[in-house]
mmCIF file of the C-alpha atoms, coordinates in Angstrom:
data_MODEL
# 
_entry.id   MODEL 
# 
loop_
_atom_site.group_PDB 
_atom_site.id 
_atom_site.type_symbol 
_atom_site.label_atom_id 
_atom_site.label_alt_id 
_atom_site.label_comp_id 
_atom_site.label_asym_id 
_atom_site.label_entity_id 
_atom_site.label_seq_id 
_atom_site.pdbx_PDB_ins_code 
_atom_site.Cartn_x 
_atom_site.Cartn_y 
_atom_site.Cartn_z 
_atom_site.occupancy 
_atom_site.B_iso_or_equiv 
_atom_site.pdbx_formal_charge 
_atom_site.auth_seq_id 
_atom_site.auth_comp_id 
_atom_site.auth_asym_id 
_atom_site.auth_atom_id 
_atom_site.pdbx_PDB_model_num 
ATOM 1   C CA . MET A 1 1   ? 79.629 -9.540 84.123  1.00 0.00 ? 1   MET A CA 1 
ATOM 2   C CA . GLU A 1 2   ? 82.717 -9.461 81.891  1.00 0.00 ? 2   GLU A CA 1 
ATOM 3   C CA . LEU A 1 3   ? 82.932 -6.312 79.793  1.00 0.00 ? 3   LEU A CA 1 
ATOM 4   C CA . ALA A 1 4   ? 85.781 -4.961 77.704  1.00 0.00 ? 4   ALA A CA 1 
ATOM 5   C CA . ILE A 1 5   ? 85.048 -1.339 78.602  1.00 0.00 ? 5   ILE A CA 1 
ATOM 6   C CA . ASP A 1 6   ? 86.473 1.022  81.180  1.00 0.00 ? 6   ASP A CA 1 
ATOM 7   C CA . GLY A 1 7   ? 83.349 3.127  81.642  1.00 0.00 ? 7   GLY A CA 1 
ATOM 8   C CA . ILE A 1 8   ? 80.242 4.608  80.062  1.00 0.00 ? 8   ILE A CA 1 
ATOM 9   C CA . ILE A 1 9   ? 79.295 8.252  79.600  1.00 0.00 ? 9   ILE A CA 1 
ATOM 10  C CA . VAL A 1 10  ? 75.549 8.546  80.154  1.00 0.00 ? 10  VAL A CA 1 
ATOM 11  C CA . GLY A 1 11  ? 73.507 11.586 79.219  1.00 0.00 ? 11  GLY A CA 1 
ATOM 12  C CA . ASN A 1 12  ? 75.132 13.950 76.753  1.00 0.00 ? 12  ASN A CA 1 
ATOM 13  C CA . THR A 1 13  ? 72.520 15.463 74.381  1.00 0.00 ? 13  THR A CA 1 
ATOM 14  C CA . THR A 1 14  ? 69.170 14.504 72.908  1.00 0.00 ? 14  THR A CA 1 
ATOM 15  C CA . VAL A 1 15  ? 67.379 15.425 69.696  1.00 0.00 ? 15  VAL A CA 1 
ATOM 16  C CA . GLY A 1 16  ? 64.075 15.125 71.560  1.00 0.00 ? 16  GLY A CA 1 
ATOM 17  C CA . ARG A 1 17  ? 62.424 18.174 73.037  1.00 0.00 ? 17  ARG A CA 1 
ATOM 18  C CA . PRO A 1 18  ? 60.614 17.981 76.393  1.00 0.00 ? 18  PRO A CA 1 
ATOM 19  C CA . ASP A 1 19  ? 57.088 19.401 76.520  1.00 0.00 ? 19  ASP A CA 1 
ATOM 20  C CA . ASN A 1 20  ? 58.072 21.912 79.205  1.00 0.00 ? 20  ASN A CA 1 
ATOM 21  C CA . LEU A 1 21  ? 60.840 23.517 77.130  1.00 0.00 ? 21  LEU A CA 1 
ATOM 22  C CA . LEU A 1 22  ? 60.579 27.307 77.468  1.00 0.00 ? 22  LEU A CA 1 
ATOM 23  C CA . SER A 1 23  ? 62.161 28.207 74.126  1.00 0.00 ? 23  SER A CA 1 
ATOM 24  C CA . SER A 1 24  ? 60.139 29.847 71.376  1.00 0.00 ? 24  SER A CA 1 
ATOM 25  C CA . PRO A 1 25  ? 58.370 27.437 68.987  1.00 0.00 ? 25  PRO A CA 1 
ATOM 26  C CA . ASP A 1 26  ? 60.801 28.369 66.192  1.00 0.00 ? 26  ASP A CA 1 
ATOM 27  C CA . LEU A 1 27  ? 63.782 27.346 68.321  1.00 0.00 ? 27  LEU A CA 1 
ATOM 28  C CA . VAL A 1 28  ? 62.110 24.146 69.509  1.00 0.00 ? 28  VAL A CA 1 
ATOM 29  C CA . LYS A 1 29  ? 61.777 23.032 65.875  1.00 0.00 ? 29  LYS A CA 1 
ATOM 30  C CA . GLU A 1 30  ? 65.515 23.403 65.195  1.00 0.00 ? 30  GLU A CA 1 
ATOM 31  C CA . ALA A 1 31  ? 67.557 20.271 64.582  1.00 0.00 ? 31  ALA A CA 1 
ATOM 32  C CA . GLY A 1 32  ? 70.511 19.392 66.744  1.00 0.00 ? 32  GLY A CA 1 
ATOM 33  C CA . GLY A 1 33  ? 71.237 18.159 70.216  1.00 0.00 ? 33  GLY A CA 1 
ATOM 34  C CA . LEU A 1 34  ? 69.579 19.679 73.252  1.00 0.00 ? 34  LEU A CA 1 
ATOM 35  C CA . SER A 1 35  ? 71.826 20.001 76.290  1.00 0.00 ? 35  SER A CA 1 
ATOM 36  C CA . GLY A 1 36  ? 71.869 21.705 79.650  1.00 0.00 ? 36  GLY A CA 1 
ATOM 37  C CA . PRO A 1 37  ? 69.157 21.876 82.326  1.00 0.00 ? 37  PRO A CA 1 
ATOM 38  C CA . PRO A 1 38  ? 66.266 20.714 80.077  1.00 0.00 ? 38  PRO A CA 1 
ATOM 39  C CA . LEU A 1 39  ? 68.108 17.389 79.728  1.00 0.00 ? 39  LEU A CA 1 
ATOM 40  C CA . ARG A 1 40  ? 68.838 16.892 83.449  1.00 0.00 ? 40  ARG A CA 1 
ATOM 41  C CA . ASP A 1 41  ? 65.883 14.742 84.530  1.00 0.00 ? 41  ASP A CA 1 
ATOM 42  C CA . LEU A 1 42  ? 65.860 12.505 81.455  1.00 0.00 ? 42  LEU A CA 1 
ATOM 43  C CA . SER A 1 43  ? 69.617 11.906 81.556  1.00 0.00 ? 43  SER A CA 1 
ATOM 44  C CA . THR A 1 44  ? 69.502 11.182 85.299  1.00 0.00 ? 44  THR A CA 1 
ATOM 45  C CA . ALA A 1 45  ? 66.724 8.617  84.820  1.00 0.00 ? 45  ALA A CA 1 
ATOM 46  C CA . ILE A 1 46  ? 68.722 6.907  82.063  1.00 0.00 ? 46  ILE A CA 1 
ATOM 47  C CA . LEU A 1 47  ? 71.830 6.969  84.268  1.00 0.00 ? 47  LEU A CA 1 
ATOM 48  C CA . SER A 1 48  ? 69.908 5.234  87.038  1.00 0.00 ? 48  SER A CA 1 
ATOM 49  C CA . ASP A 1 49  ? 68.737 2.552  84.586  1.00 0.00 ? 49  ASP A CA 1 
ATOM 50  C CA . VAL A 1 50  ? 72.271 1.956  83.290  1.00 0.00 ? 50  VAL A CA 1 
ATOM 51  C CA . TYR A 1 51  ? 73.602 1.718  86.858  1.00 0.00 ? 51  TYR A CA 1 
ATOM 52  C CA . ARG A 1 52  ? 70.963 -0.894 87.671  1.00 0.00 ? 52  ARG A CA 1 
ATOM 53  C CA . LEU A 1 53  ? 71.656 -2.861 84.475  1.00 0.00 ? 53  LEU A CA 1 
ATOM 54  C CA . THR A 1 54  ? 75.424 -2.877 85.048  1.00 0.00 ? 54  THR A CA 1 
ATOM 55  C CA . ARG A 1 55  ? 74.949 -3.660 88.754  1.00 0.00 ? 55  ARG A CA 1 
ATOM 56  C CA . GLY A 1 56  ? 77.411 -0.928 89.675  1.00 0.00 ? 56  GLY A CA 1 
ATOM 57  C CA . LYS A 1 57  ? 80.318 -2.857 88.129  1.00 0.00 ? 57  LYS A CA 1 
ATOM 58  C CA . VAL A 1 58  ? 81.110 -0.308 85.398  1.00 0.00 ? 58  VAL A CA 1 
ATOM 59  C CA . PRO A 1 59  ? 82.201 3.257  86.181  1.00 0.00 ? 59  PRO A CA 1 
ATOM 60  C CA . LEU A 1 60  ? 79.591 5.679  84.848  1.00 0.00 ? 60  LEU A CA 1 
ATOM 61  C CA . VAL A 1 61  ? 80.084 9.324  83.932  1.00 0.00 ? 61  VAL A CA 1 
ATOM 62  C CA . GLY A 1 62  ? 76.910 11.316 84.523  1.00 0.00 ? 62  GLY A CA 1 
ATOM 63  C CA . CYS A 1 63  ? 76.367 14.240 82.200  1.00 0.00 ? 63  CYS A CA 1 
ATOM 64  C CA . GLY A 1 64  ? 73.481 16.255 80.893  1.00 0.00 ? 64  GLY A CA 1 
ATOM 65  C CA . GLY A 1 65  ? 72.087 19.212 82.777  1.00 0.00 ? 65  GLY A CA 1 
ATOM 66  C CA . VAL A 1 66  ? 74.672 19.492 85.541  1.00 0.00 ? 66  VAL A CA 1 
ATOM 67  C CA . SER A 1 67  ? 74.750 23.156 86.534  1.00 0.00 ? 67  SER A CA 1 
ATOM 68  C CA . THR A 1 68  ? 74.661 22.982 90.353  1.00 0.00 ? 68  THR A CA 1 
ATOM 69  C CA . GLY A 1 69  ? 76.182 20.861 93.074  1.00 0.00 ? 69  GLY A CA 1 
ATOM 70  C CA . GLU A 1 70  ? 72.751 19.389 93.716  1.00 0.00 ? 70  GLU A CA 1 
ATOM 71  C CA . ASP A 1 71  ? 72.585 18.308 90.049  1.00 0.00 ? 71  ASP A CA 1 
ATOM 72  C CA . ALA A 1 72  ? 75.990 16.631 90.399  1.00 0.00 ? 72  ALA A CA 1 
ATOM 73  C CA . TYR A 1 73  ? 74.855 15.015 93.643  1.00 0.00 ? 73  TYR A CA 1 
ATOM 74  C CA . MET A 1 74  ? 71.768 13.532 91.972  1.00 0.00 ? 74  MET A CA 1 
ATOM 75  C CA . LYS A 1 75  ? 73.952 12.083 89.192  1.00 0.00 ? 75  LYS A CA 1 
ATOM 76  C CA . ILE A 1 76  ? 76.200 10.490 91.814  1.00 0.00 ? 76  ILE A CA 1 
ATOM 77  C CA . ARG A 1 77  ? 73.286 9.119  93.830  1.00 0.00 ? 77  ARG A CA 1 
ATOM 78  C CA . SER A 1 78  ? 71.922 7.712  90.546  1.00 0.00 ? 78  SER A CA 1 
ATOM 79  C CA . GLY A 1 79  ? 75.154 5.808  89.909  1.00 0.00 ? 79  GLY A CA 1 
ATOM 80  C CA . ALA A 1 80  ? 77.744 8.183  88.462  1.00 0.00 ? 80  ALA A CA 1 
ATOM 81  C CA . SER A 1 81  ? 81.342 7.770  89.647  1.00 0.00 ? 81  SER A CA 1 
ATOM 82  C CA . LEU A 1 82  ? 82.269 10.937 87.754  1.00 0.00 ? 82  LEU A CA 1 
ATOM 83  C CA . VAL A 1 83  ? 80.316 13.957 86.544  1.00 0.00 ? 83  VAL A CA 1 
ATOM 84  C CA . GLU A 1 84  ? 80.891 15.787 83.271  1.00 0.00 ? 84  GLU A CA 1 
ATOM 85  C CA . LEU A 1 85  ? 80.197 19.484 82.725  1.00 0.00 ? 85  LEU A CA 1 
ATOM 86  C CA . TYR A 1 86  ? 79.739 21.295 79.470  1.00 0.00 ? 86  TYR A CA 1 
ATOM 87  C CA . THR A 1 87  ? 76.837 23.753 79.231  1.00 0.00 ? 87  THR A CA 1 
ATOM 88  C CA . ALA A 1 88  ? 77.529 25.083 82.748  1.00 0.00 ? 88  ALA A CA 1 
ATOM 89  C CA . LEU A 1 89  ? 81.088 25.862 81.678  1.00 0.00 ? 89  LEU A CA 1 
ATOM 90  C CA . ILE A 1 90  ? 79.863 27.712 78.596  1.00 0.00 ? 90  ILE A CA 1 
ATOM 91  C CA . TYR A 1 91  ? 77.499 29.923 80.603  1.00 0.00 ? 91  TYR A CA 1 
ATOM 92  C CA . ASP A 1 92  ? 79.427 30.293 83.884  1.00 0.00 ? 92  ASP A CA 1 
ATOM 93  C CA . GLY A 1 93  ? 83.027 29.748 82.820  1.00 0.00 ? 93  GLY A CA 1 
ATOM 94  C CA . PRO A 1 94  ? 85.666 27.938 84.869  1.00 0.00 ? 94  PRO A CA 1 
ATOM 95  C CA . ARG A 1 95  ? 84.297 29.300 88.153  1.00 0.00 ? 95  ARG A CA 1 
ATOM 96  C CA . ALA A 1 96  ? 81.397 26.846 87.723  1.00 0.00 ? 96  ALA A CA 1 
ATOM 97  C CA . VAL A 1 97  ? 83.732 24.010 88.702  1.00 0.00 ? 97  VAL A CA 1 
ATOM 98  C CA . SER A 1 98  ? 84.652 25.371 92.140  1.00 0.00 ? 98  SER A CA 1 
ATOM 99  C CA . ARG A 1 99  ? 81.061 26.468 92.816  1.00 0.00 ? 99  ARG A CA 1 
ATOM 100 C CA . ILE A 1 100 ? 79.661 23.040 91.913  1.00 0.00 ? 100 ILE A CA 1 
ATOM 101 C CA . LYS A 1 101 ? 82.376 21.275 93.944  1.00 0.00 ? 101 LYS A CA 1 
ATOM 102 C CA . GLY A 1 102 ? 81.516 23.376 96.995  1.00 0.00 ? 102 GLY A CA 1 
ATOM 103 C CA . GLU A 1 103 ? 77.786 22.756 96.637  1.00 0.00 ? 103 GLU A CA 1 
ATOM 104 C CA . LEU A 1 104 ? 78.420 19.040 96.114  1.00 0.00 ? 104 LEU A CA 1 
ATOM 105 C CA . ALA A 1 105 ? 80.530 18.868 99.282  1.00 0.00 ? 105 ALA A CA 1 
ATOM 106 C CA . GLU A 1 106 ? 77.663 20.486 101.223 1.00 0.00 ? 106 GLU A CA 1 
ATOM 107 C CA . ALA A 1 107 ? 75.138 17.967 99.848  1.00 0.00 ? 107 ALA A CA 1 
ATOM 108 C CA . LEU A 1 108 ? 77.385 15.010 100.700 1.00 0.00 ? 108 LEU A CA 1 
ATOM 109 C CA . GLN A 1 109 ? 77.944 16.291 104.240 1.00 0.00 ? 109 GLN A CA 1 
ATOM 110 C CA . ARG A 1 110 ? 74.238 17.073 104.718 1.00 0.00 ? 110 ARG A CA 1 
ATOM 111 C CA . ASP A 1 111 ? 73.343 13.458 103.971 1.00 0.00 ? 111 ASP A CA 1 
ATOM 112 C CA . GLY A 1 112 ? 76.181 11.948 105.996 1.00 0.00 ? 112 GLY A CA 1 
ATOM 113 C CA . PHE A 1 113 ? 78.485 10.790 103.197 1.00 0.00 ? 113 PHE A CA 1 
ATOM 114 C CA . LYS A 1 114 ? 82.216 11.075 103.807 1.00 0.00 ? 114 LYS A CA 1 
ATOM 115 C CA . SER A 1 115 ? 83.128 10.722 100.135 1.00 0.00 ? 115 SER A CA 1 
ATOM 116 C CA . VAL A 1 116 ? 81.686 10.702 96.642  1.00 0.00 ? 116 VAL A CA 1 
ATOM 117 C CA . GLN A 1 117 ? 82.442 6.986  96.449  1.00 0.00 ? 117 GLN A CA 1 
ATOM 118 C CA . GLU A 1 118 ? 80.094 6.280  99.391  1.00 0.00 ? 118 GLU A CA 1 
ATOM 119 C CA . ALA A 1 119 ? 77.254 8.120  97.640  1.00 0.00 ? 119 ALA A CA 1 
ATOM 120 C CA . VAL A 1 120 ? 77.529 6.406  94.228  1.00 0.00 ? 120 VAL A CA 1 
ATOM 121 C CA . GLY A 1 121 ? 74.222 4.660  93.621  1.00 0.00 ? 121 GLY A CA 1 
ATOM 122 C CA . ALA A 1 122 ? 73.127 5.125  97.247  1.00 0.00 ? 122 ALA A CA 1 
# 
């Protein structure tokens, strides 16, 4: 596959609202992009589809709902070479990065991966 791109960011926000959203009905009706944990499962499923379609030949950035190391790990296992944070940084500040990195390292070690690269799409 010959592509003139260096990578794809998969996930970001959605204007859709999942049925299990806990916000009040007035907030659910508001326009604008939904981000954070409510987006995690949908964005991870889309990431997995894009990884399959690109056959792992294009670096993917997984974003959307990453607030724990386990979330980052699932993005990586679904095909992400990199993980993007936004909402977690807003709520937890810069300390979210070191916390997520530590939790990610534990998940990789638990499942026998020596590096993030080994776990991409595995």
